[in-house]
mmCIF file of C-alpha atoms in Angstrom:
data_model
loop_
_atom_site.group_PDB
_atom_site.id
_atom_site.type_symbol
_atom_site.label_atom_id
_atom_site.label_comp_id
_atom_site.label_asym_id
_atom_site.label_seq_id
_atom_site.Cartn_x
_atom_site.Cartn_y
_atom_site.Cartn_z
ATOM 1 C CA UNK G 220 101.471 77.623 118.323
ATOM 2 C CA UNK G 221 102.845 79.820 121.443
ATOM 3 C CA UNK G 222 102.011 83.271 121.294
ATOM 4 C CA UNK G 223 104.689 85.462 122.151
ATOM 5 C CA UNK G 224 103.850 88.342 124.673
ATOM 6 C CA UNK G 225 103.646 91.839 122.561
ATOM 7 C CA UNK G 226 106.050 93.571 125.163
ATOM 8 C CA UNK G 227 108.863 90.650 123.942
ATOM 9 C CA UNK G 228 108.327 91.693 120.153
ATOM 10 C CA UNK G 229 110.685 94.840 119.439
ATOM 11 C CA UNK G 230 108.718 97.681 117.000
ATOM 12 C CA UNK G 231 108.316 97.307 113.398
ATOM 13 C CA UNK G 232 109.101 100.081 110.849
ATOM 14 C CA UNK G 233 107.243 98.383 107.948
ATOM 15 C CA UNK G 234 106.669 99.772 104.160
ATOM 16 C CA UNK G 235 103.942 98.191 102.016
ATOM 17 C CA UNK G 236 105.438 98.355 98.632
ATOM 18 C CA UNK G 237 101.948 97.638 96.727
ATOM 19 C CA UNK G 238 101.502 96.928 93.140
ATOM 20 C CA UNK G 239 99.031 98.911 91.960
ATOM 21 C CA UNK G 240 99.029 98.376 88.023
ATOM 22 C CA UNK G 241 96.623 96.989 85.865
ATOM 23 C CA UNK G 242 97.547 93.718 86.168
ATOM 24 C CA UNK G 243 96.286 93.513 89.713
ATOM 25 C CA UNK G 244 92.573 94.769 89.149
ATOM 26 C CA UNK G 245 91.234 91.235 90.069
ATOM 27 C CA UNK G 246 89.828 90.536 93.199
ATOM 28 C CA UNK G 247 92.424 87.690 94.272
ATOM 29 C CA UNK G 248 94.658 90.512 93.616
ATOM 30 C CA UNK G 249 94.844 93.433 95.020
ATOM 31 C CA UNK G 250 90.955 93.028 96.738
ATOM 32 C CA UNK G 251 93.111 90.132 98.684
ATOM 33 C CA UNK G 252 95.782 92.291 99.334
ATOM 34 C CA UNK G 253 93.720 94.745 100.794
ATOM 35 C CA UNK G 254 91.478 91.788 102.729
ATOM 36 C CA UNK G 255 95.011 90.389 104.037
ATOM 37 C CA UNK G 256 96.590 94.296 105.232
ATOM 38 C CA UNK G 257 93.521 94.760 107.199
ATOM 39 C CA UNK G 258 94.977 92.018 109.449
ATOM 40 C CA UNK G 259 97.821 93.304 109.616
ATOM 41 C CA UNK G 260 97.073 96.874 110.215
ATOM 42 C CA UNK G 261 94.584 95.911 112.823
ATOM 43 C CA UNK G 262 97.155 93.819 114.766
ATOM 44 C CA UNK G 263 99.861 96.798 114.942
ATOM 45 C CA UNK G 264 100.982 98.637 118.626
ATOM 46 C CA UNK G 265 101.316 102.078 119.532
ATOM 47 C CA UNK G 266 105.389 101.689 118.955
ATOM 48 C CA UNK G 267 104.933 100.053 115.090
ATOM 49 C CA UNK G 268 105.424 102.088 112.079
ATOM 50 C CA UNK G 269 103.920 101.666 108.622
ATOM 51 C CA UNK G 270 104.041 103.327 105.385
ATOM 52 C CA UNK G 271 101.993 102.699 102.245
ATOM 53 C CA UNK G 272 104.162 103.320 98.627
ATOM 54 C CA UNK G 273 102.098 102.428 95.633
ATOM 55 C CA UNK G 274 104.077 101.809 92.236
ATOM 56 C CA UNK G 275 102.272 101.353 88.774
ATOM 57 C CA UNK G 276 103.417 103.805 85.997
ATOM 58 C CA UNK G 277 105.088 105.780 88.942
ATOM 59 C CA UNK G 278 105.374 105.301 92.254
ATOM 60 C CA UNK G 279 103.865 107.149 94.956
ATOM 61 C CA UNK G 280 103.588 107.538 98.336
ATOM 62 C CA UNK G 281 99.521 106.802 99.505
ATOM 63 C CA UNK G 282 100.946 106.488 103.195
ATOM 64 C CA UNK G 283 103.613 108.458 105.329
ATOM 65 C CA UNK G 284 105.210 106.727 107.876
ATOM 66 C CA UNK G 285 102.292 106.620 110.472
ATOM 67 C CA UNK G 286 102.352 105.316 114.412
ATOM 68 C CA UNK G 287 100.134 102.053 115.208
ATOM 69 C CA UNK G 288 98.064 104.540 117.055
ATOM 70 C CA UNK G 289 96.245 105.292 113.895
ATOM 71 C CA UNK G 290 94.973 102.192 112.717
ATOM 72 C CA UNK G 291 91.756 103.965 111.007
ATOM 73 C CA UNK G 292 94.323 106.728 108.830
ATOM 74 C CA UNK G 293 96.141 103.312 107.404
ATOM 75 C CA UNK G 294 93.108 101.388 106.835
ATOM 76 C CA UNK G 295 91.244 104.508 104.922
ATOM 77 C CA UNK G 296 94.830 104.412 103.162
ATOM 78 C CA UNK G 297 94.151 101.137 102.046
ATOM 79 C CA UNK G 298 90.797 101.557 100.835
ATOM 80 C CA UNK G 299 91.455 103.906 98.522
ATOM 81 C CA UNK G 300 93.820 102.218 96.763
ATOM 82 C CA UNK G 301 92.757 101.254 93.191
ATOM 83 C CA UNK G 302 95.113 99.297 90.021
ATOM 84 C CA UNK G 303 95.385 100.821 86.381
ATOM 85 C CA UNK G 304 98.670 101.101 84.234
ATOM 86 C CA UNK G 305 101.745 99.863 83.750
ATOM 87 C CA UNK G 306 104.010 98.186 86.401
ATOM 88 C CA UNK G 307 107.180 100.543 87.625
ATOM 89 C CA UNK G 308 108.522 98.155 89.867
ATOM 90 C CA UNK G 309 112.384 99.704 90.388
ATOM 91 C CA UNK G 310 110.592 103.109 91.075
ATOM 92 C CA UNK G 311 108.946 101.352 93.795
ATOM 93 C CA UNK G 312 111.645 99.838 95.294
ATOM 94 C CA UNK G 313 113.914 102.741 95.683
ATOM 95 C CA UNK G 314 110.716 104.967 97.432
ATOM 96 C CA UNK G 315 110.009 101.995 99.680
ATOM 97 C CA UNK G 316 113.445 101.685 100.901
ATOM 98 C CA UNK G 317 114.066 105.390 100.940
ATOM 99 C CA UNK G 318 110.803 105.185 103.358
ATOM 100 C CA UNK G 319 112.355 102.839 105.582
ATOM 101 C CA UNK G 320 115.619 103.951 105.725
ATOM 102 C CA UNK G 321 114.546 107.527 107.420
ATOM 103 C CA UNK G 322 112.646 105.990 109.572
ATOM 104 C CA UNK G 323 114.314 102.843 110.642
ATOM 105 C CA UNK G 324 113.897 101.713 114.311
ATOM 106 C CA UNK G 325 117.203 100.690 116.372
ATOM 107 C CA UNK G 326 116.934 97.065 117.320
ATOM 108 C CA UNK G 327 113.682 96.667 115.635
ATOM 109 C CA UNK G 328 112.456 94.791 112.676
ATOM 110 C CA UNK G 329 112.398 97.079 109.543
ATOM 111 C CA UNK G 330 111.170 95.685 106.574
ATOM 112 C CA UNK G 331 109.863 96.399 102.581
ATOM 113 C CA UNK G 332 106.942 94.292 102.012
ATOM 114 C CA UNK G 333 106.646 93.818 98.545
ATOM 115 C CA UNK G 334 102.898 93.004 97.518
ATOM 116 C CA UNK G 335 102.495 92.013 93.531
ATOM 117 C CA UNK G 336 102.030 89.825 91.208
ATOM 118 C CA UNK G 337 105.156 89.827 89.990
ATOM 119 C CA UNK G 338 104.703 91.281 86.226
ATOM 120 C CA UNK G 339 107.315 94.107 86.153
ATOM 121 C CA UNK G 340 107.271 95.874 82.787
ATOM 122 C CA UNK G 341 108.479 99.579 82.853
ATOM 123 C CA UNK G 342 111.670 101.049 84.162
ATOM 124 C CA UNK G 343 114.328 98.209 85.094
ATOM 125 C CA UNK G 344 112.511 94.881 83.969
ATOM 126 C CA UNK G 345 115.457 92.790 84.053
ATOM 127 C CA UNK G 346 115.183 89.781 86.622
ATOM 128 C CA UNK G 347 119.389 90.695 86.734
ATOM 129 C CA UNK G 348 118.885 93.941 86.912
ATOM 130 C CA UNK G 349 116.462 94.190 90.086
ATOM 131 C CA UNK G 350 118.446 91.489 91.774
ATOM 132 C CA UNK G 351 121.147 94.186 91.759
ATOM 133 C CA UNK G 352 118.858 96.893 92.923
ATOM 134 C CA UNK G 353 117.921 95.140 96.065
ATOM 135 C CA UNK G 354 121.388 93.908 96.296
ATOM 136 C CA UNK G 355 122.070 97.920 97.485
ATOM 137 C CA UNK G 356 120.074 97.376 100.152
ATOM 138 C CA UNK G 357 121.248 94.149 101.775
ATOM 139 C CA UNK G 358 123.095 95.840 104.372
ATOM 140 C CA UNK G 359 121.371 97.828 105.758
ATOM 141 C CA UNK G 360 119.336 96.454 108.316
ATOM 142 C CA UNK G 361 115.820 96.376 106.229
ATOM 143 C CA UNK G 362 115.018 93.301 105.052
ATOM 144 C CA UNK G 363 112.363 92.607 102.129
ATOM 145 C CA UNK G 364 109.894 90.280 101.930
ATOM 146 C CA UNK G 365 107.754 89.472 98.638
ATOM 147 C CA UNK G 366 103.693 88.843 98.766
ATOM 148 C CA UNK G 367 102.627 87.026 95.734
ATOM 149 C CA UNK G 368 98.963 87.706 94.677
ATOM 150 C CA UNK G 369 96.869 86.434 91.781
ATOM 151 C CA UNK G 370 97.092 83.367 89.184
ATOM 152 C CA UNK G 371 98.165 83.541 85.898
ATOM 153 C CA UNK G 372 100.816 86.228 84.808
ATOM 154 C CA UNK G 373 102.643 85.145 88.495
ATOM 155 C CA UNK G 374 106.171 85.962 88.486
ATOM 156 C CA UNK G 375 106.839 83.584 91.785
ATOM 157 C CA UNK G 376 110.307 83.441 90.207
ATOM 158 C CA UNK G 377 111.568 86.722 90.692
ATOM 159 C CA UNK G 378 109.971 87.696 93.643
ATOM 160 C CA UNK G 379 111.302 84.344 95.996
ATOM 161 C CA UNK G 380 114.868 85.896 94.015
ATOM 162 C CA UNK G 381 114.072 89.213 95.356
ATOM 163 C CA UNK G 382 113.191 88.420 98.805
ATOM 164 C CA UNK G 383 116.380 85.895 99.002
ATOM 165 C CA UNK G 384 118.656 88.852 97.925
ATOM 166 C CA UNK G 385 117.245 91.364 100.377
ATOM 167 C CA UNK G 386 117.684 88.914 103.311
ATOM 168 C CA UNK G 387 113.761 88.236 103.935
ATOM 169 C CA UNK G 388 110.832 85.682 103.168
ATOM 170 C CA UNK G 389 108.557 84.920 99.920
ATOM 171 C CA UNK G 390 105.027 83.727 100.608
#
């Protein structure tokens, strides 16, 4: 497909929301995640922005928002990041977008990239309920898009839901 020059793409302010609960101890799990981010992170300019929140029992921030320049503080970020407990999902959501709402970029993408495997089971569990949460959000510039991982406890349901409310993509 055509590339598009990197001085045409505006900067990103990006927060990986990552699920880091029991439920995602398997290697197509979070070991993907963490095989897929590399990519990412590795790809990022001087001008991009990314921060890492973690949510299992609590959430937490393994990440502050840190400059593309330091690719190697993001990936050791990553590394570290291990799964146990139970799945706070809301508490997530409201650090991640907290994240990107102090540092949102003018006329730049900003974005909550929601990583899980959709199995939210403390805090707000309702699908209704979360669709509201996110439904906060939809204005103000920071869109979210949902990352399924995993086979078997999926939720692809709730997170294409979630990412249609807060004006972003599922994959």
């Amino acid at each position: 497909g055509y590339q598009v020059p990197s001085e045409k793409i505006p900067a990103s302010n990006m927060v990986l929301l990552i699920d880091t609960s029991g439920s995602m101890q398997s290697e197509d799990k979070l070991g993907l995640l963490k095989k897929s981010l590399r990519l990412l992170i590795n790809q990022m300019r001087p001008n991009d922005r990314l921060a890492i929140v973690t949510y299992a029992g609590n959430a937490g921030l393994a990440l502050p928002s840190t400059s593309g320049e330091h690719k190697e503080e993001m990936l050791h970020a990553l590394d570290n990041l291990t799964s146990s407990g139970s799945t706070n999902g809301e508490a997530g959501i409201l650090l991640a977008y907290d994240i990107a709402m102090k540092n949102k970029i003018e006329n730049g993408v900003n974005r909550v990239l929601l990583a899980t495997d959709g199995d939210f089971n403390v805090g707000t569990t309702s699908v209704d309920a979360l669709k509201e949460l996110v439904e906060e959000y939809q204005h103000t510039g920071i869109a979210l898009t949902t990352l399924g991982f995993g086979r078997g406890n999926y939720n692809d349901e709730l997170s294409e839901q979630l990412a249609d409310i807060g004006n972003g993509n599922h994959a």
